[in-house]
Amino acid sequence: MSSTFGETGHKATSSRIRATAFASKVMAASDAVKFIHPGDTVAISGFASAGTPKVIIPALAERIHHTRGNGSNFTINLLTGASVSTETERLLAEVDGIALRMPYQSEATARRRINDGRMDYVDIHLSHVAQQVWEGYYGNVDVAVVEVAGITESGELIPSASIGNNKTWLDVADKVILEVNSWVPEAMEGIHDVYYGTALPPHRKPLEITRVEDRIGQTTFRVDPAKVVAVVETDCRDSASPLTAPDAVSEAIAGHVLEFFDFEVRAGRMPADTLLPLQAGIGNVANAVLGGLDRGPYRGLTCYSEVIQDGMLKLIKDGTVAHASSTALALTDEGIEELTANIDFYRNHITLRPQEISNHPEVVRRLGIIAMNGMLEADIYGNVNSTHVMGTKIMNGIGGSGDFARNGYVSMFLSPSTARGGEISAIVPMVPHVDHTEHDTQVLVTEQGLADLRGLSPRRRARLIVDNCAHPEFRPLLRDYIARADAQPGAGQTPHILGEAFSFHQRYIDTGSMRLS
């Protein structure tokens, strides 16, 4: 094994465990993982690294490693909120400890196992996870491992830096292992809004969220004390989410987005000062857009999204953003330091919710979210592939982009126009894998420009996408394809040359470039 595994002591030492019934269950991580057995379905906390268990999973990986040496085939089915810390995913993948993974992954070792067919992976919309688990799509949840910031006198759990699916895990699991992390600031208590009113059809009720800052739940998790089999104390910081400074391409994309906002305001489709609530995916482009907002005329903005990145903290501190709602904090080391140093301030401007609420289609539609998400590629008609390289190899997963794209007021997909040093075009005749259909794509943006597809027929979409978004080096090839497809007898509503529709991808596979020469 290439990693050092964490360990803790047996005696309760933290004042964070204020309920005596839980204090008696404190033990070492190496003892706690004995409650996890081969073939178990294990649901763990964590969303974009924040709130991932710090010592239980390394201890489990060590246990699997040792039993594997004795000839045992020890694997688990792993359920999460979205991505978890890179170390967590890597350690379990390195020992081939994961039989099935759901709903999102973002680590290279696990990705290789999935693409090699050695790990089953189910890629689903994040808003669907809780209901599907409740309905038993993934069988029984044997163990939940959840990081919390503390346990109250009454036995309720104070969430840490993410909520994700933790409420569901605590409700449905047969056994619960808690990691009580004293590194999480005690002042984090109160930033969360945990809603217990969800139900399965036909008993659903409307979610009473009409403003981003509305709260409809409580600040803590509930758990049946009888299900808690172990409590492990930790004092470990979250893994930082890496982020590089926006480059010229990201800044150009952001500039086109901001010009679009100005256009929408002038057209009377968005409020002049506050726009509409924003949702942005993770990455440098999203941070560049947020940075541009800080330099623009808008103030009192709101955000209803999955994650909060460093750029959002700056917007809140500067007064550009009045309130941000998400399910997790995806911060760099500097962002973590900023949050923890000023948690009393940020607690009044941030709300963390379960992901079934942060990504809920009903709320997204009602609030009129401006959805901005990344993509790998789009085709000439606006179909988007955000998950599969060359149509077959999973990159990360669809995450929550579909939740927002299909239900948002405006659905935008952003990407550089090329990849791999210009060998790959992000605009292709047809995407070989579709995550978001042309019906869910309203605006495409690259550093080359912006294509507003609203109200356009397929042929007009194709011309606009190529002219505005494709890299100049690939435009002649794409224009030639469009012209020849359109000239075919019986070309139809959406012209394609079926024998050439994936020619860009095949050329890359054969030669290492989508260029003709």
mmCIF file of N, CA and C in Angstrom, residues 232-287:
data_model
loop_
_atom_site.group_PDB
_atom_site.id
_atom_site.type_symbol
_atom_site.label_atom_id
_atom_site.label_comp_id
_atom_site.label_asym_id
_atom_site.label_seq_id
_atom_site.Cartn_x
_atom_site.Cartn_y
_atom_site.Cartn_z
ATOM 1 N N VAL A 232 -16.284 7.724 16.249
ATOM 2 C CA VAL A 232 -14.831 7.898 16.142
ATOM 3 C C VAL A 232 -14.532 9.392 16.168
ATOM 4 N N GLU A 233 -13.579 9.780 16.988
ATOM 5 C CA GLU A 233 -13.211 11.190 17.079
ATOM 6 C C GLU A 233 -12.082 11.513 16.104
ATOM 7 N N THR A 234 -12.195 12.655 15.462
ATOM 8 C CA THR A 234 -11.145 13.121 14.565
ATOM 9 C C THR A 234 -10.916 14.611 14.779
ATOM 10 N N ASP A 235 -9.800 15.068 14.275
ATOM 11 C CA ASP A 235 -9.479 16.490 14.274
ATOM 12 C C ASP A 235 -8.692 16.761 12.996
ATOM 13 N N CYS A 236 -9.372 16.591 11.869
ATOM 14 C CA CYS A 236 -8.718 16.630 10.557
ATOM 15 C C CYS A 236 -9.441 17.610 9.645
ATOM 16 N N ARG A 237 -8.663 18.425 8.938
ATOM 17 C CA ARG A 237 -9.259 19.383 8.028
ATOM 18 C C ARG A 237 -9.743 18.683 6.773
ATOM 19 N N ASP A 238 -10.685 19.321 6.078
ATOM 20 C CA ASP A 238 -11.144 18.810 4.794
ATOM 21 C C ASP A 238 -10.024 18.894 3.763
ATOM 22 N N SER A 239 -10.059 17.974 2.806
ATOM 23 C CA SER A 239 -9.152 18.072 1.667
ATOM 24 C C SER A 239 -9.540 19.298 0.850
ATOM 25 N N ALA A 240 -8.550 20.070 0.473
ATOM 26 C CA ALA A 240 -8.827 21.265 -0.311
ATOM 27 C C ALA A 240 -9.181 20.884 -1.740
ATOM 28 N N SER A 241 -10.087 21.634 -2.345
ATOM 29 C CA SER A 241 -10.427 21.447 -3.751
ATOM 30 C C SER A 241 -9.459 22.276 -4.583
ATOM 31 N N PRO A 242 -8.644 21.633 -5.427
ATOM 32 C CA PRO A 242 -7.637 22.388 -6.183
ATOM 33 C C PRO A 242 -8.279 23.336 -7.180
ATOM 34 N N LEU A 243 -7.652 24.467 -7.369
ATOM 35 C CA LEU A 243 -8.171 25.459 -8.313
ATOM 36 C C LEU A 243 -7.015 26.325 -8.780
ATOM 37 N N THR A 244 -6.928 26.486 -10.071
ATOM 38 C CA THR A 244 -5.911 27.380 -10.623
ATOM 39 C C THR A 244 -6.556 28.691 -11.041
ATOM 40 N N ALA A 245 -5.726 29.707 -11.160
ATOM 41 C CA ALA A 245 -6.246 31.022 -11.549
ATOM 42 C C ALA A 245 -6.837 30.945 -12.952
ATOM 43 N N PRO A 246 -7.929 31.668 -13.201
ATOM 44 C CA PRO A 246 -8.520 31.665 -14.544
ATOM 45 C C PRO A 246 -7.509 32.112 -15.595
ATOM 46 N N ASP A 247 -7.464 31.378 -16.717
ATOM 47 C CA ASP A 247 -6.568 31.753 -17.800
ATOM 48 C C ASP A 247 -7.317 32.616 -18.808
ATOM 49 N N ALA A 248 -6.657 32.944 -19.919
ATOM 50 C CA ALA A 248 -7.255 33.837 -20.909
ATOM 51 C C ALA A 248 -8.508 33.238 -21.524
ATOM 52 N N VAL A 249 -8.515 31.908 -21.710
ATOM 53 C CA VAL A 249 -9.689 31.252 -22.287
ATOM 54 C C VAL A 249 -10.876 31.348 -21.335
ATOM 55 N N SER A 250 -10.644 31.052 -20.052
ATOM 56 C CA SER A 250 -11.724 31.142 -19.064
ATOM 57 C C SER A 250 -12.254 32.567 -18.966
ATOM 58 N N GLU A 251 -11.339 33.526 -18.990
ATOM 59 C CA GLU A 251 -11.755 34.929 -18.899
ATOM 60 C C GLU A 251 -12.583 35.332 -20.112
ATOM 61 N N ALA A 252 -12.222 34.824 -21.288
ATOM 62 C CA ALA A 252 -12.993 35.152 -22.491
ATOM 63 C C ALA A 252 -14.392 34.559 -22.418
ATOM 64 N N ILE A 253 -14.491 33.314 -21.942
ATOM 65 C CA ILE A 253 -15.807 32.685 -21.780
ATOM 66 C C ILE A 253 -16.641 33.498 -20.801
ATOM 67 N N ALA A 254 -16.027 33.869 -19.686
ATOM 68 C CA ALA A 254 -16.734 34.667 -18.685
ATOM 69 C C ALA A 254 -17.213 35.990 -19.278
ATOM 70 N N GLY A 255 -16.395 36.604 -20.109
ATOM 71 C CA GLY A 255 -16.794 37.863 -20.729
ATOM 72 C C GLY A 255 -18.035 37.723 -21.590
ATOM 73 N N HIS A 256 -18.124 36.632 -22.339
ATOM 74 C CA HIS A 256 -19.313 36.399 -23.170
ATOM 75 C C HIS A 256 -20.550 36.183 -22.301
ATOM 76 N N VAL A 257 -20.383 35.472 -21.201
ATOM 77 C CA VAL A 257 -21.514 35.227 -20.294
ATOM 78 C C VAL A 257 -22.012 36.542 -19.710
ATOM 79 N N LEU A 258 -21.093 37.385 -19.275
ATOM 80 C CA LEU A 258 -21.489 38.651 -18.660
ATOM 81 C C LEU A 258 -22.165 39.570 -19.671
ATOM 82 N N GLU A 259 -21.702 39.550 -20.910
ATOM 83 C CA GLU A 259 -22.378 40.331 -21.954
ATOM 84 C C GLU A 259 -23.796 39.810 -22.182
ATOM 85 N N PHE A 260 -23.964 38.504 -22.083
ATOM 86 C CA PHE A 260 -25.299 37.921 -22.235
ATOM 87 C C PHE A 260 -26.221 38.388 -21.109
ATOM 88 N N PHE A 261 -25.708 38.432 -19.894
ATOM 89 C CA PHE A 261 -26.519 38.938 -18.782
ATOM 90 C C PHE A 261 -26.970 40.369 -19.059
ATOM 91 N N ASP A 262 -26.060 41.197 -19.512
ATOM 92 C CA ASP A 262 -26.413 42.586 -19.825
ATOM 93 C C ASP A 262 -27.511 42.640 -20.895
ATOM 94 N N PHE A 263 -27.385 41.776 -21.905
ATOM 95 C CA PHE A 263 -28.386 41.725 -22.975
ATOM 96 C C PHE A 263 -29.747 41.329 -22.433
ATOM 97 N N GLU A 264 -29.772 40.342 -21.539
ATOM 98 C CA GLU A 264 -31.035 39.883 -20.965
ATOM 99 C C GLU A 264 -31.681 40.961 -20.097
ATOM 100 N N VAL A 265 -30.864 41.724 -19.397
ATOM 101 C CA VAL A 265 -31.396 42.828 -18.591
ATOM 102 C C VAL A 265 -32.025 43.883 -19.496
ATOM 103 N N ARG A 266 -31.323 44.238 -20.582
ATOM 104 C CA ARG A 266 -31.859 45.241 -21.505
ATOM 105 C C ARG A 266 -33.151 44.764 -22.167
ATOM 106 N N ALA A 267 -33.263 43.438 -22.363
ATOM 107 C CA ALA A 267 -34.476 42.871 -22.971
ATOM 108 C C ALA A 267 -35.614 42.736 -21.975
ATOM 109 N N GLY A 268 -35.349 43.039 -20.704
ATOM 110 C CA GLY A 268 -36.383 42.966 -19.684
ATOM 111 C C GLY A 268 -36.664 41.568 -19.183
ATOM 112 N N ARG A 269 -35.750 40.627 -19.436
ATOM 113 C CA ARG A 269 -35.974 39.249 -19.017
ATOM 114 C C ARG A 269 -35.301 38.911 -17.696
ATOM 115 N N MET A 270 -34.515 39.836 -17.171
ATOM 116 C CA MET A 270 -33.883 39.660 -15.867
ATOM 117 C C MET A 270 -33.898 40.980 -15.126
ATOM 118 N N PRO A 271 -34.008 40.932 -13.782
ATOM 119 C CA PRO A 271 -33.964 42.171 -12.996
ATOM 120 C C PRO A 271 -32.645 42.905 -13.197
ATOM 121 N N ALA A 272 -32.706 44.215 -13.240
ATOM 122 C CA ALA A 272 -31.542 45.028 -13.603
ATOM 123 C C ALA A 272 -30.405 44.923 -12.597
ATOM 124 N N ASP A 273 -30.703 44.853 -11.317
ATOM 125 C CA ASP A 273 -29.652 44.877 -10.305
ATOM 126 C C ASP A 273 -29.233 43.487 -9.856
ATOM 127 N N THR A 274 -30.200 42.597 -9.703
ATOM 128 C CA THR A 274 -29.937 41.325 -9.035
ATOM 129 C C THR A 274 -29.981 40.108 -9.953
ATOM 130 N N LEU A 275 -30.253 40.320 -11.253
ATOM 131 C CA LEU A 275 -30.389 39.198 -12.182
ATOM 132 C C LEU A 275 -31.406 38.202 -11.632
ATOM 133 N N LEU A 276 -31.144 36.906 -11.824
ATOM 134 C CA LEU A 276 -31.910 35.823 -11.226
ATOM 135 C C LEU A 276 -30.918 34.930 -10.487
ATOM 136 N N PRO A 277 -31.375 34.042 -9.606
ATOM 137 C CA PRO A 277 -30.419 33.208 -8.857
ATOM 138 C C PRO A 277 -29.493 32.434 -9.796
ATOM 139 N N LEU A 278 -28.241 32.386 -9.430
ATOM 140 C CA LEU A 278 -27.204 31.772 -10.262
ATOM 141 C C LEU A 278 -26.859 30.373 -9.772
ATOM 142 N N GLN A 279 -26.589 29.490 -10.711
ATOM 143 C CA GLN A 279 -25.995 28.186 -10.414
ATOM 144 C C GLN A 279 -24.797 28.020 -11.323
ATOM 145 N N ALA A 280 -23.667 27.631 -10.751
ATOM 146 C CA ALA A 280 -22.458 27.437 -11.550
ATOM 147 C C ALA A 280 -21.787 26.151 -11.124
ATOM 148 N N GLY A 281 -21.323 25.383 -12.094
ATOM 149 C CA GLY A 281 -20.589 24.165 -11.807
ATOM 150 C C GLY A 281 -19.235 24.477 -11.193
ATOM 151 N N ILE A 282 -18.458 23.416 -10.967
ATOM 152 C CA ILE A 282 -17.143 23.562 -10.360
ATOM 153 C C ILE A 282 -16.098 23.783 -11.450
ATOM 154 N N GLY A 283 -15.109 24.647 -11.176
ATOM 155 C CA GLY A 283 -14.004 24.784 -12.108
ATOM 156 C C GLY A 283 -13.588 26.214 -12.341
ATOM 157 N N ASN A 284 -12.559 26.360 -13.161
ATOM 158 C CA ASN A 284 -11.976 27.677 -13.409
ATOM 159 C C ASN A 284 -12.906 28.593 -14.188
ATOM 160 N N VAL A 285 -13.675 28.027 -15.125
ATOM 161 C CA VAL A 285 -14.589 28.864 -15.897
ATOM 162 C C VAL A 285 -15.653 29.459 -14.979
ATOM 163 N N ALA A 286 -16.215 28.609 -14.102
ATOM 164 C CA ALA A 286 -17.226 29.099 -13.174
ATOM 165 C C ALA A 286 -16.664 30.194 -12.276
ATOM 166 N N ASN A 287 -15.442 29.989 -11.776
ATOM 167 C CA ASN A 287 -14.826 31.011 -10.936
ATOM 168 C C ASN A 287 -14.548 32.290 -11.716
#
